[in-house]
Amino acid sequence: MQKTWEEIDHYARQWIKEAGTRIRATFAEKLTVETKSHRNDLVTNVDRETERFFIENIRKTFPHHHVLGEEGFGDNITTLEGVVWIIDPIDGTMNFVHQQRNFAISIGVFENGVGMLGYVYDVVQDELYAARKGEGAFLNEKPLAPLEPVSVSEAIISLNATWVTENKRIDPSVLAPLVKDARGTRSYGSAALEMAYVAAGRLDAYITMRLSPWDFAGGLVLVQEVGGIVTNLYGEPLRLLEKNSVFVSKPGLHEEILQKYIHS
Ligand code: IPD
Ligand code: CA
Ligand code: CA
């Protein structure tokens, strides 16, 4: 029989909490750290074990669902048809390795391309940000309030310093004025947490020039559920099977940044 979204949500939360317990237990062990696409792109045995843990559980419980996982243990996804889980077992691996904090498990579950469930779990703080389409978003048991408009002059914007220095993706002079005009800027090193912080009102916007689907899938559902806006830097919808620039923001602020800073 087809499982309901309530049941899928129940299993997802259970697996996320269990994976979190396993990850916390590894803090006492020695990590195996390797590099992937470049010397700062890290992966550990814990990233791989955590992804395998989710995929084994999903395949056993929901054999008709598909999985796109960062570490490659999932399916070779070319279409968004049916139910697709998009998983980043550890978002913020550099923080995981260097700081043992400021990282998260991120999961988005989509049905025919529509975000149905979104989770970002801050493993160290034991904070689960979770959303179900049409049912609101929560931080642990607490409902998250709908996001209110704010202006740049009163906004805290999360942005990596890379994008205002010489880089391959954007002229530094585009975002530098925004950095000057904003009330403050932050950079946490975990896209999923930064999106969850926007959903929770701890940040007003998050801008980055290149993320993979697993970095933003969970946060996308969360932010949309509280009335936030998630697009690429040019105001277009994100493509779930590609890399995108990502611009997450409270309403009002999104239009102000697009009009005054990006399109100027
Ligand atoms: C990274 C983090 C980081 C972002 C990178 C991502 P990972 O994910 O989200 O904040 O700037 O682009 O790759 O590699 O730690 O899962
Ligand atoms: Ca990631
Ligand atoms: Ca990761």
PDB file of C-alpha atoms and ligand atoms in Angstrom:
ATOM      1  CA  MET A   1       0.000   0.000   0.000  1.00  0.00           C
ATOM      2  CA  GLN A   2       1.144   3.585  -0.733  1.00  0.00           C
ATOM      3  CA  LYS A   3       2.552   5.170   2.435  1.00  0.00           C
ATOM      4  CA  THR A   4       1.104   8.529   3.531  1.00  0.00           C
ATOM      5  CA  TRP A   5       3.250  11.650   3.926  1.00  0.00           C
ATOM      6  CA  GLU A   6       2.639  11.434   7.654  1.00  0.00           C
ATOM      7  CA  GLU A   7       4.231   7.982   7.722  1.00  0.00           C
ATOM      8  CA  ILE A   8       7.129   9.059   5.520  1.00  0.00           C
ATOM      9  CA  ASP A   9       7.691  12.069   7.810  1.00  0.00           C
ATOM     10  CA  HIS A  10       7.651   9.783  10.853  1.00  0.00           C
ATOM     11  CA  TYR A  11      10.335   7.471   9.412  1.00  0.00           C
ATOM     12  CA  ALA A  12      12.479  10.367   8.177  1.00  0.00           C
ATOM     13  CA  ARG A  13      12.548  11.975  11.633  1.00  0.00           C
ATOM     14  CA  GLN A  14      13.366   8.660  13.298  1.00  0.00           C
ATOM     15  CA  TRP A  15      16.286   7.981  10.912  1.00  0.00           C
ATOM     16  CA  ILE A  16      17.602  11.544  11.220  1.00  0.00           C
ATOM     17  CA  LYS A  17      17.679  11.316  15.024  1.00  0.00           C
ATOM     18  CA  GLU A  18      19.363   7.907  14.872  1.00  0.00           C
ATOM     19  CA  ALA A  19      21.945   9.153  12.354  1.00  0.00           C
ATOM     20  CA  GLY A  20      22.596  12.142  14.638  1.00  0.00           C
ATOM     21  CA  THR A  21      23.272   9.847  17.592  1.00  0.00           C
ATOM     22  CA  ARG A  22      25.688   7.815  15.471  1.00  0.00           C
ATOM     23  CA  ILE A  23      27.489  10.949  14.271  1.00  0.00           C
ATOM     24  CA  ARG A  24      27.876  12.308  17.817  1.00  0.00           C
ATOM     25  CA  ALA A  25      29.336   8.942  18.863  1.00  0.00           C
ATOM     26  CA  THR A  26      32.097   9.312  16.232  1.00  0.00           C
ATOM     27  CA  PHE A  27      33.465  12.437  17.960  1.00  0.00           C
ATOM     28  CA  ALA A  28      35.490  10.144  20.196  1.00  0.00           C
ATOM     29  CA  GLU A  29      36.950   8.230  17.209  1.00  0.00           C
ATOM     30  CA  LYS A  30      39.627   9.028  14.661  1.00  0.00           C
ATOM     31  CA  LEU A  31      38.160  10.246  11.345  1.00  0.00           C
ATOM     32  CA  THR A  32      39.328   9.214   7.912  1.00  0.00           C
ATOM     33  CA  VAL A  33      39.436  12.452   5.912  1.00  0.00           C
ATOM     34  CA  GLU A  34      39.866  12.509   2.131  1.00  0.00           C
ATOM     35  CA  THR A  35      39.578  15.233  -0.490  1.00  0.00           C
ATOM     36  CA  LYS A  36      37.219  15.127  -3.495  1.00  0.00           C
ATOM     37  CA  SER A  37      37.089  17.708  -6.320  1.00  0.00           C
ATOM     38  CA  HIS A  38      39.792  19.953  -4.800  1.00  0.00           C
ATOM     39  CA  ARG A  39      41.936  20.218  -1.668  1.00  0.00           C
ATOM     40  CA  ASN A  40      39.235  21.984   0.390  1.00  0.00           C
ATOM     41  CA  ASP A  41      36.392  19.666  -0.660  1.00  0.00           C
ATOM     42  CA  LEU A  42      36.464  17.158   2.205  1.00  0.00           C
ATOM     43  CA  VAL A  43      34.721  13.850   2.810  1.00  0.00           C
ATOM     44  CA  THR A  44      35.023  11.507   5.782  1.00  0.00           C
ATOM     45  CA  ASN A  45      34.096   7.927   6.575  1.00  0.00           C
ATOM     46  CA  VAL A  46      31.201   9.385   8.621  1.00  0.00           C
ATOM     47  CA  ASP A  47      29.721  11.218   5.581  1.00  0.00           C
ATOM     48  CA  ARG A  48      29.743   7.911   3.676  1.00  0.00           C
ATOM     49  CA  GLU A  49      28.434   5.753   6.529  1.00  0.00           C
ATOM     50  CA  THR A  50      25.617   8.220   7.233  1.00  0.00           C
ATOM     51  CA  GLU A  51      24.496   8.307   3.605  1.00  0.00           C
ATOM     52  CA  ARG A  52      24.525   4.491   3.444  1.00  0.00           C
ATOM     53  CA  PHE A  53      22.460   4.342   6.643  1.00  0.00           C
ATOM     54  CA  PHE A  54      19.708   6.505   5.112  1.00  0.00           C
ATOM     55  CA  ILE A  55      19.732   4.735   1.777  1.00  0.00           C
ATOM     56  CA  GLU A  56      19.495   1.250   3.284  1.00  0.00           C
ATOM     57  CA  ASN A  57      16.538   2.324   5.407  1.00  0.00           C
ATOM     58  CA  ILE A  58      14.755   4.075   2.527  1.00  0.00           C
ATOM     59  CA  ARG A  59      15.231   1.116   0.177  1.00  0.00           C
ATOM     60  CA  LYS A  60      13.924  -1.327   2.790  1.00  0.00           C
ATOM     61  CA  THR A  61      10.915   0.770   3.820  1.00  0.00           C
ATOM     62  CA  PHE A  62      10.021   2.563   0.563  1.00  0.00           C
ATOM     63  CA  PRO A  63      11.279   0.340  -2.279  1.00  0.00           C
ATOM     64  CA  HIS A  64       9.616   2.519  -4.946  1.00  0.00           C
ATOM     65  CA  HIS A  65      11.261   5.757  -3.818  1.00  0.00           C
ATOM     66  CA  HIS A  66      14.409   7.120  -5.486  1.00  0.00           C
ATOM     67  CA  VAL A  67      17.420   8.623  -3.743  1.00  0.00           C
ATOM     68  CA  LEU A  68      19.915  11.246  -4.851  1.00  0.00           C
ATOM     69  CA  GLY A  69      22.792  11.322  -2.355  1.00  0.00           C
ATOM     70  CA  GLU A  70      25.919  13.461  -2.397  1.00  0.00           C
ATOM     71  CA  GLU A  71      28.310  10.580  -1.774  1.00  0.00           C
ATOM     72  CA  GLY A  72      26.957   8.539  -4.681  1.00  0.00           C
ATOM     73  CA  PHE A  73      25.351   5.547  -2.924  1.00  0.00           C
ATOM     74  CA  GLY A  74      21.886   6.457  -4.206  1.00  0.00           C
ATOM     75  CA  ASP A  75      20.351   6.094  -7.659  1.00  0.00           C
ATOM     76  CA  ASN A  76      21.439   7.636 -10.894  1.00  0.00           C
ATOM     77  CA  ILE A  77      18.633  10.194 -11.018  1.00  0.00           C
ATOM     78  CA  THR A  78      17.791  11.775 -14.370  1.00  0.00           C
ATOM     79  CA  THR A  79      14.145  12.686 -13.729  1.00  0.00           C
ATOM     80  CA  LEU A  80      12.095  13.997 -10.821  1.00  0.00           C
ATOM     81  CA  GLU A  81       9.188  11.639 -11.495  1.00  0.00           C
ATOM     82  CA  GLY A  82       7.816   9.837  -8.452  1.00  0.00           C
ATOM     83  CA  VAL A  83       9.196  10.302  -4.936  1.00  0.00           C
ATOM     84  CA  VAL A  84      12.823  11.437  -4.769  1.00  0.00           C
ATOM     85  CA  TRP A  85      14.823  11.860  -1.567  1.00  0.00           C
ATOM     86  CA  ILE A  86      17.715  14.328  -1.921  1.00  0.00           C
ATOM     87  CA  ILE A  87      20.255  13.747   0.839  1.00  0.00           C
ATOM     88  CA  ASP A  88      23.342  15.478   2.141  1.00  0.00           C
ATOM     89  CA  PRO A  89      24.515  13.238   4.998  1.00  0.00           C
ATOM     90  CA  ILE A  90      26.779  15.961   6.406  1.00  0.00           C
ATOM     91  CA  ASP A  91      26.487  19.502   5.103  1.00  0.00           C
ATOM     92  CA  GLY A  92      29.444  21.491   6.375  1.00  0.00           C
ATOM     93  CA  THR A  93      32.012  18.686   6.373  1.00  0.00           C
ATOM     94  CA  MET A  94      34.857  21.180   6.798  1.00  0.00           C
ATOM     95  CA  ASN A  95      33.219  22.358  10.031  1.00  0.00           C
ATOM     96  CA  PHE A  96      32.580  18.749  11.067  1.00  0.00           C
ATOM     97  CA  VAL A  97      36.285  17.947  10.664  1.00  0.00           C
ATOM     98  CA  HIS A  98      37.743  21.166  12.091  1.00  0.00           C
ATOM     99  CA  GLN A  99      35.160  22.299  14.634  1.00  0.00           C
ATOM    100  CA  GLN A 100      32.863  19.370  15.458  1.00  0.00           C
ATOM    101  CA  ARG A 101      29.946  21.826  15.205  1.00  0.00           C
ATOM    102  CA  ASN A 102      28.149  23.987  12.591  1.00  0.00           C
ATOM    103  CA  PHE A 103      27.201  21.077  10.334  1.00  0.00           C
ATOM    104  CA  ALA A 104      23.865  19.421   9.595  1.00  0.00           C
ATOM    105  CA  ILE A 105      22.074  16.516   8.016  1.00  0.00           C
ATOM    106  CA  SER A 106      19.961  17.851   5.140  1.00  0.00           C
ATOM    107  CA  ILE A 107      17.099  16.002   3.458  1.00  0.00           C
ATOM    108  CA  GLY A 108      14.403  17.104   1.020  1.00  0.00           C
ATOM    109  CA  VAL A 109      11.697  14.737  -0.220  1.00  0.00           C
ATOM    110  CA  PHE A 110      10.029  15.650  -3.509  1.00  0.00           C
ATOM    111  CA  GLU A 111       7.046  14.226  -5.370  1.00  0.00           C
ATOM    112  CA  ASN A 112       7.127  14.861  -9.109  1.00  0.00           C
ATOM    113  CA  GLY A 113       9.457  17.814  -8.414  1.00  0.00           C
ATOM    114  CA  VAL A 114       7.304  19.372  -5.669  1.00  0.00           C
ATOM    115  CA  GLY A 115       8.939  19.716  -2.241  1.00  0.00           C
ATOM    116  CA  MET A 116       6.856  17.741   0.281  1.00  0.00           C
ATOM    117  CA  LEU A 117       9.195  17.296   3.258  1.00  0.00           C
ATOM    118  CA  GLY A 118      12.281  19.247   4.305  1.00  0.00           C
ATOM    119  CA  TYR A 119      14.705  18.631   7.173  1.00  0.00           C
ATOM    120  CA  VAL A 120      17.865  20.252   8.427  1.00  0.00           C
ATOM    121  CA  TYR A 121      19.227  18.660  11.594  1.00  0.00           C
ATOM    122  CA  ASP A 122      21.880  20.481  13.603  1.00  0.00           C
ATOM    123  CA  VAL A 123      23.409  17.376  15.132  1.00  0.00           C
ATOM    124  CA  VAL A 124      25.407  19.087  17.889  1.00  0.00           C
ATOM    125  CA  GLN A 125      22.656  21.463  19.059  1.00  0.00           C
ATOM    126  CA  ASP A 126      20.023  18.716  18.653  1.00  0.00           C
ATOM    127  CA  GLU A 127      17.906  21.183  16.655  1.00  0.00           C
ATOM    128  CA  LEU A 128      15.672  19.657  14.019  1.00  0.00           C
ATOM    129  CA  TYR A 129      14.212  22.113  11.516  1.00  0.00           C
ATOM    130  CA  ALA A 130      11.406  20.277   9.751  1.00  0.00           C
ATOM    131  CA  ALA A 131       8.635  21.177   7.318  1.00  0.00           C
ATOM    132  CA  ARG A 132       5.792  19.364   5.608  1.00  0.00           C
ATOM    133  CA  LYS A 133       4.171  21.074   2.635  1.00  0.00           C
ATOM    134  CA  GLY A 134       1.057  22.934   3.767  1.00  0.00           C
ATOM    135  CA  GLU A 135       1.620  22.043   7.445  1.00  0.00           C
ATOM    136  CA  GLY A 136       4.152  24.724   8.419  1.00  0.00           C
ATOM    137  CA  ALA A 137       7.743  24.483   9.611  1.00  0.00           C
ATOM    138  CA  PHE A 138       9.029  23.673  13.086  1.00  0.00           C
ATOM    139  CA  LEU A 139      12.204  23.961  15.101  1.00  0.00           C
ATOM    140  CA  ASN A 140      11.942  20.863  17.281  1.00  0.00           C
ATOM    141  CA  GLU A 141       8.386  21.244  18.661  1.00  0.00           C
ATOM    142  CA  LYS A 142       8.158  25.016  18.126  1.00  0.00           C
ATOM    143  CA  PRO A 143       6.264  26.308  15.059  1.00  0.00           C
ATOM    144  CA  LEU A 144       8.283  28.822  13.012  1.00  0.00           C
ATOM    145  CA  ALA A 145       6.544  32.145  12.384  1.00  0.00           C
ATOM    146  CA  PRO A 146       5.805  33.361   8.834  1.00  0.00           C
ATOM    147  CA  LEU A 147       8.675  35.597   7.646  1.00  0.00           C
ATOM    148  CA  GLU A 148       8.044  39.350   7.683  1.00  0.00           C
ATOM    149  CA  PRO A 149       9.535  41.769   5.137  1.00  0.00           C
ATOM    150  CA  VAL A 150      12.714  43.619   6.150  1.00  0.00           C
ATOM    151  CA  SER A 151      14.929  46.191   4.395  1.00  0.00           C
ATOM    152  CA  VAL A 152      18.614  45.761   3.523  1.00  0.00           C
ATOM    153  CA  SER A 153      19.574  48.382   6.113  1.00  0.00           C
ATOM    154  CA  GLU A 154      18.137  46.177   8.868  1.00  0.00           C
ATOM    155  CA  ALA A 155      19.118  42.791   7.427  1.00  0.00           C
ATOM    156  CA  ILE A 156      21.737  40.246   8.445  1.00  0.00           C
ATOM    157  CA  ILE A 157      22.873  38.546   5.259  1.00  0.00           C
ATOM    158  CA  SER A 158      24.841  35.324   5.110  1.00  0.00           C
ATOM    159  CA  LEU A 159      27.453  35.320   2.396  1.00  0.00           C
ATOM    160  CA  ASN A 160      30.872  33.772   1.962  1.00  0.00           C
ATOM    161  CA  ALA A 161      33.720  36.306   1.617  1.00  0.00           C
ATOM    162  CA  THR A 162      34.759  34.476  -1.569  1.00  0.00           C
ATOM    163  CA  TRP A 163      31.996  36.263  -3.487  1.00  0.00           C
ATOM    164  CA  VAL A 164      33.309  39.751  -2.722  1.00  0.00           C
ATOM    165  CA  THR A 165      36.905  38.891  -3.617  1.00  0.00           C
ATOM    166  CA  GLU A 166      38.203  37.870  -7.035  1.00  0.00           C
ATOM    167  CA  ASN A 167      36.445  34.643  -8.045  1.00  0.00           C
ATOM    168  CA  LYS A 168      35.291  32.671 -11.087  1.00  0.00           C
ATOM    169  CA  ARG A 169      31.523  33.223 -10.741  1.00  0.00           C
ATOM    170  CA  ILE A 170      30.672  36.842 -10.048  1.00  0.00           C
ATOM    171  CA  ASP A 171      32.265  40.265 -10.359  1.00  0.00           C
ATOM    172  CA  PRO A 172      33.115  41.239  -6.742  1.00  0.00           C
ATOM    173  CA  SER A 173      31.705  44.741  -7.346  1.00  0.00           C
ATOM    174  CA  VAL A 174      28.153  43.295  -7.623  1.00  0.00           C
ATOM    175  CA  LEU A 175      27.807  42.112  -4.026  1.00  0.00           C
ATOM    176  CA  ALA A 176      30.274  44.489  -2.290  1.00  0.00           C
ATOM    177  CA  PRO A 177      27.712  47.367  -2.072  1.00  0.00           C
ATOM    178  CA  LEU A 178      25.181  44.976  -0.518  1.00  0.00           C
ATOM    179  CA  VAL A 179      27.742  43.970   2.114  1.00  0.00           C
ATOM    180  CA  LYS A 180      28.301  47.672   2.871  1.00  0.00           C
ATOM    181  CA  ASP A 181      24.603  48.545   3.118  1.00  0.00           C
ATOM    182  CA  ALA A 182      23.427  45.535   5.147  1.00  0.00           C
ATOM    183  CA  ARG A 183      23.222  45.751   8.942  1.00  0.00           C
ATOM    184  CA  GLY A 184      25.618  42.807   9.136  1.00  0.00           C
ATOM    185  CA  THR A 185      27.001  39.786   7.291  1.00  0.00           C
ATOM    186  CA  ARG A 186      27.696  36.259   8.508  1.00  0.00           C
ATOM    187  CA  SER A 187      29.178  33.059   7.116  1.00  0.00           C
ATOM    188  CA  TYR A 188      28.565  29.702   8.807  1.00  0.00           C
ATOM    189  CA  GLY A 189      29.964  27.217   6.276  1.00  0.00           C
ATOM    190  CA  SER A 190      26.855  25.044   5.991  1.00  0.00           C
ATOM    191  CA  ALA A 191      24.372  26.022   3.296  1.00  0.00           C
ATOM    192  CA  ALA A 192      21.683  23.846   4.872  1.00  0.00           C
ATOM    193  CA  LEU A 193      22.056  25.519   8.278  1.00  0.00           C
ATOM    194  CA  GLU A 194      22.140  28.963   6.681  1.00  0.00           C
ATOM    195  CA  MET A 195      18.850  28.218   4.927  1.00  0.00           C
ATOM    196  CA  ALA A 196      17.373  26.855   8.162  1.00  0.00           C
ATOM    197  CA  TYR A 197      18.488  30.048   9.925  1.00  0.00           C
ATOM    198  CA  VAL A 198      16.610  32.118   7.338  1.00  0.00           C
ATOM    199  CA  ALA A 199      13.510  29.958   7.952  1.00  0.00           C
ATOM    200  CA  ALA A 200      13.899  30.510  11.709  1.00  0.00           C
ATOM    201  CA  GLY A 201      14.447  34.292  11.352  1.00  0.00           C
ATOM    202  CA  ARG A 202      18.038  34.131  12.657  1.00  0.00           C
ATOM    203  CA  LEU A 203      19.257  35.394   9.278  1.00  0.00           C
ATOM    204  CA  ASP A 204      17.357  37.545   6.771  1.00  0.00           C
ATOM    205  CA  ALA A 205      18.985  36.263   3.577  1.00  0.00           C
ATOM    206  CA  TYR A 206      21.617  33.850   2.294  1.00  0.00           C
ATOM    207  CA  ILE A 207      23.436  34.247  -1.018  1.00  0.00           C
ATOM    208  CA  THR A 208      25.881  31.884  -2.663  1.00  0.00           C
ATOM    209  CA  MET A 209      27.059  31.366  -6.196  1.00  0.00           C
ATOM    210  CA  ARG A 210      27.108  27.589  -6.516  1.00  0.00           C
ATOM    211  CA  LEU A 211      25.342  24.815  -4.659  1.00  0.00           C
ATOM    212  CA  SER A 212      24.428  21.243  -5.521  1.00  0.00           C
ATOM    213  CA  PRO A 213      20.854  19.956  -5.116  1.00  0.00           C
ATOM    214  CA  TRP A 214      21.680  18.134  -1.835  1.00  0.00           C
ATOM    215  CA  ASP A 215      22.975  21.387  -0.300  1.00  0.00           C
ATOM    216  CA  PHE A 216      19.658  23.201  -0.733  1.00  0.00           C
ATOM    217  CA  ALA A 217      16.923  20.496  -1.028  1.00  0.00           C
ATOM    218  CA  GLY A 218      15.967  20.380   2.669  1.00  0.00           C
ATOM    219  CA  GLY A 219      16.273  24.124   3.198  1.00  0.00           C
ATOM    220  CA  LEU A 220      14.175  24.882   0.122  1.00  0.00           C
ATOM    221  CA  VAL A 221      11.097  23.173   1.583  1.00  0.00           C
ATOM    222  CA  LEU A 222      11.665  24.756   5.008  1.00  0.00           C
ATOM    223  CA  VAL A 223      12.056  28.311   3.754  1.00  0.00           C
ATOM    224  CA  GLN A 224       9.116  28.142   1.345  1.00  0.00           C
ATOM    225  CA  GLU A 225       6.871  26.814   4.089  1.00  0.00           C
ATOM    226  CA  VAL A 226       7.376  30.006   6.150  1.00  0.00           C
ATOM    227  CA  GLY A 227       6.842  32.340   3.187  1.00  0.00           C
ATOM    228  CA  GLY A 228      10.500  32.899   2.308  1.00  0.00           C
ATOM    229  CA  ILE A 229      11.704  33.104  -1.274  1.00  0.00           C
ATOM    230  CA  VAL A 230      14.222  30.699  -2.794  1.00  0.00           C
ATOM    231  CA  THR A 231      15.564  31.407  -6.291  1.00  0.00           C
ATOM    232  CA  ASN A 232      18.859  31.608  -8.099  1.00  0.00           C
ATOM    233  CA  LEU A 233      20.703  34.930  -7.999  1.00  0.00           C
ATOM    234  CA  TYR A 234      18.668  36.181 -10.952  1.00  0.00           C
ATOM    235  CA  GLY A 235      15.272  35.486  -9.401  1.00  0.00           C
ATOM    236  CA  GLU A 236      14.612  32.252 -11.325  1.00  0.00           C
ATOM    237  CA  PRO A 237      13.404  28.968  -9.776  1.00  0.00           C
ATOM    238  CA  LEU A 238      16.119  26.494  -8.746  1.00  0.00           C
ATOM    239  CA  ARG A 239      16.696  23.408 -10.874  1.00  0.00           C
ATOM    240  CA  LEU A 240      16.686  20.363  -8.625  1.00  0.00           C
ATOM    241  CA  LEU A 241      19.026  18.202 -10.663  1.00  0.00           C
ATOM    242  CA  GLU A 242      21.710  20.825 -11.363  1.00  0.00           C
ATOM    243  CA  LYS A 243      24.121  23.151  -9.634  1.00  0.00           C
ATOM    244  CA  ASN A 244      22.609  26.603  -9.064  1.00  0.00           C
ATOM    245  CA  SER A 245      23.447  29.961  -7.599  1.00  0.00           C
ATOM    246  CA  VAL A 246      21.133  30.294  -4.592  1.00  0.00           C
ATOM    247  CA  PHE A 247      19.435  33.382  -3.153  1.00  0.00           C
ATOM    248  CA  VAL A 248      17.251  32.723  -0.102  1.00  0.00           C
ATOM    249  CA  SER A 249      15.479  35.627   1.514  1.00  0.00           C
ATOM    250  CA  LYS A 250      12.600  37.104   3.430  1.00  0.00           C
ATOM    251  CA  PRO A 251       9.940  38.627   1.193  1.00  0.00           C
ATOM    252  CA  GLY A 252      10.493  42.321   0.392  1.00  0.00           C
ATOM    253  CA  LEU A 253      14.222  41.958   0.963  1.00  0.00           C
ATOM    254  CA  HIS A 254      14.387  39.568  -1.989  1.00  0.00           C
ATOM    255  CA  GLU A 255      12.910  42.174  -4.359  1.00  0.00           C
ATOM    256  CA  GLU A 256      15.024  44.988  -2.923  1.00  0.00           C
ATOM    257  CA  ILE A 257      18.273  43.050  -3.384  1.00  0.00           C
ATOM    258  CA  LEU A 258      17.336  41.899  -6.897  1.00  0.00           C
ATOM    259  CA  GLN A 259      16.351  45.406  -8.025  1.00  0.00           C
ATOM    260  CA  LYS A 260      19.020  47.539  -6.347  1.00  0.00           C
ATOM    261  CA  TYR A 261      22.066  45.286  -6.320  1.00  0.00           C
ATOM    262  CA  ILE A 262      21.833  42.411  -8.786  1.00  0.00           C
ATOM    263  CA  HIS A 263      20.065  44.076 -11.713  1.00  0.00           C
ATOM    264  CA  SER A 264      21.757  47.471 -11.387  1.00  0.00           C
TER     265      SER A 264
HETATM  266  C1  IPD B   1      29.279  22.647   1.452  1.00  0.00           C
HETATM  267  C2  IPD B   1      28.653  23.615   2.440  1.00  0.00           C
HETATM  268  C3  IPD B   1      29.226  25.002   2.236  1.00  0.00           C
HETATM  269  C4  IPD B   1      29.027  25.502   0.824  1.00  0.00           C
HETATM  270  C5  IPD B   1      29.652  24.511  -0.147  1.00  0.00           C
HETATM  271  C6  IPD B   1      29.049  23.123   0.048  1.00  0.00           C
HETATM  272  P1  IPD B   1      29.550  20.035   2.077  1.00  0.00           P
HETATM  273  O1  IPD B   1      28.713  21.357   1.579  1.00  0.00           O
HETATM  274  O2  IPD B   1      27.262  23.702   2.285  1.00  0.00           O
HETATM  275  O3  IPD B   1      28.610  25.920   3.113  1.00  0.00           O
HETATM  276  O4  IPD B   1      29.617  26.754   0.683  1.00  0.00           O
HETATM  277  O5  IPD B   1      29.418  24.950  -1.456  1.00  0.00           O
HETATM  278  O6  IPD B   1      29.665  22.227  -0.854  1.00  0.00           O
HETATM  279  O7  IPD B   1      30.587  19.760   1.044  1.00  0.00           O
HETATM  280  O8  IPD B   1      30.115  20.345   3.390  1.00  0.00           O
HETATM  281  O9  IPD B   1      28.478  18.992   2.090  1.00  0.00           O
HETATM  282 CA    CA B   2      26.673  20.089   1.229  1.00  0.00          CA
HETATM  283 CA    CA B   3      28.061  16.843   2.332  1.00  0.00          CA
END
